[in-house]
Amino acid sequence: MSIRPPGEPPSPGRAAMAELKSLSGDAYLALSHGYAAAAAGLAYGAARGPEAARGYGAPGPGDDLPAAPAPGAPAPAAESSGEQSGDEDDAFEQRRRRRGPGGAGDGRRRPREQRSLRLSINARERRRMHDLNDALDGLRAVIPYAHSPSVRKLSKIATLLLAKNYILMQAQALDEMRRLVAFLNQGQGLAAPVAAAPLTPFGQATVCPFSAGAALGPCPDKCAAFSGTPSALCKHCHEKP
DNA sequence: TAGGCCATCTGGTCCT
DNA sequence: AGGACCAGATGGCCTA
């Protein structure tokens, strides 16, 4: 897996990109990389419900999950490895034969022992994936996007990308807030500069907050001192060679 | 029907 | 040895 430099867009699948782009036009959604996000009207899982769409209720071949949990219900606490039906046993045997004797598993184990071990590993893995999905659900719950039942549930990749953008947006907002607080603090007792500062809507200050007063020193230094980098929103930072 | 998304199974690797 | 994690394979369901 390659490490992507910060700020460089990931490479989600085209569908994920389309999903993100079809989301509402909230600022944070388009914050980076043009991922306008997803959600509107795509009824993924709408017909059978978002949880059903997860497929918990649709065991695949060889699946040793005994029954579909209620929608939204947590995964069964105890998924024993001894819950297989006869059909599932057959499926297991078929797969085992297909792989042949030299295939999976520890040759020293007796087949029954080997099978029971395999089933317990499967159950553990299933539980792990359910936990992962629960965590993703928790993430979906705190990302601001349309949560209505008629709206398709965010896919996993869309959830992650959206969360990342949301975090970046929050960090940016926090940074702007700090600038604003610093500006207001510096401006105390200096009514004129404060009044003159044409603060446009939040996050769009057109004048460097640190320029309000002769004793404040060079703007980029102040900006850098505060945020680590000169402000891209600061007129003076841009004007300074 | 193709493509997307998903759950599950499985074998491999690493860690405790 | 056993558990956690990972990635590939497989098959089901859904939508365009």
Tab-separated table of N, CA, C and O in Angstrom, chain A residues 34 58 176 188 203 208 236:
chain	number	residue	atom	x	y	z
A	34	GLY	N	-12.249	18.344	-4.896
A	34	GLY	CA	-13.485	18.389	-5.658
A	34	GLY	C	-14.417	17.246	-5.380
A	34	GLY	O	-15.263	16.917	-6.193
A	58	ALA	N	-28.222	-12.321	4.278
A	58	ALA	CA	-28.115	-13.105	3.055
A	58	ALA	C	-26.836	-13.906	3.043
A	58	ALA	O	-25.892	-13.584	2.367
A	176	GLU	N	-9.009	29.453	11.389
A	176	GLU	CA	-9.564	30.784	11.150
A	176	GLU	C	-10.095	31.381	12.450
A	176	GLU	O	-9.973	32.576	12.703
A	188	GLN	N	-8.076	45.131	20.941
A	188	GLN	CA	-8.678	45.742	22.121
A	188	GLN	C	-7.974	47.045	22.440
A	188	GLN	O	-6.771	47.100	22.590
A	203	GLY	N	-13.856	33.405	7.911
A	203	GLY	CA	-12.921	32.657	7.106
A	203	GLY	C	-12.504	33.371	5.844
A	203	GLY	O	-11.761	32.855	5.056
A	208	CYS	N	-4.941	41.252	6.845
A	208	CYS	CA	-4.232	40.449	7.831
A	208	CYS	C	-4.596	40.875	9.240
A	208	CYS	O	-4.483	42.050	9.574
A	236	HIS	N	-1.950	40.954	3.143
A	236	HIS	CA	-0.565	41.394	3.339
A	236	HIS	C	0.414	40.258	3.112
A	236	HIS	O	1.512	40.469	2.603
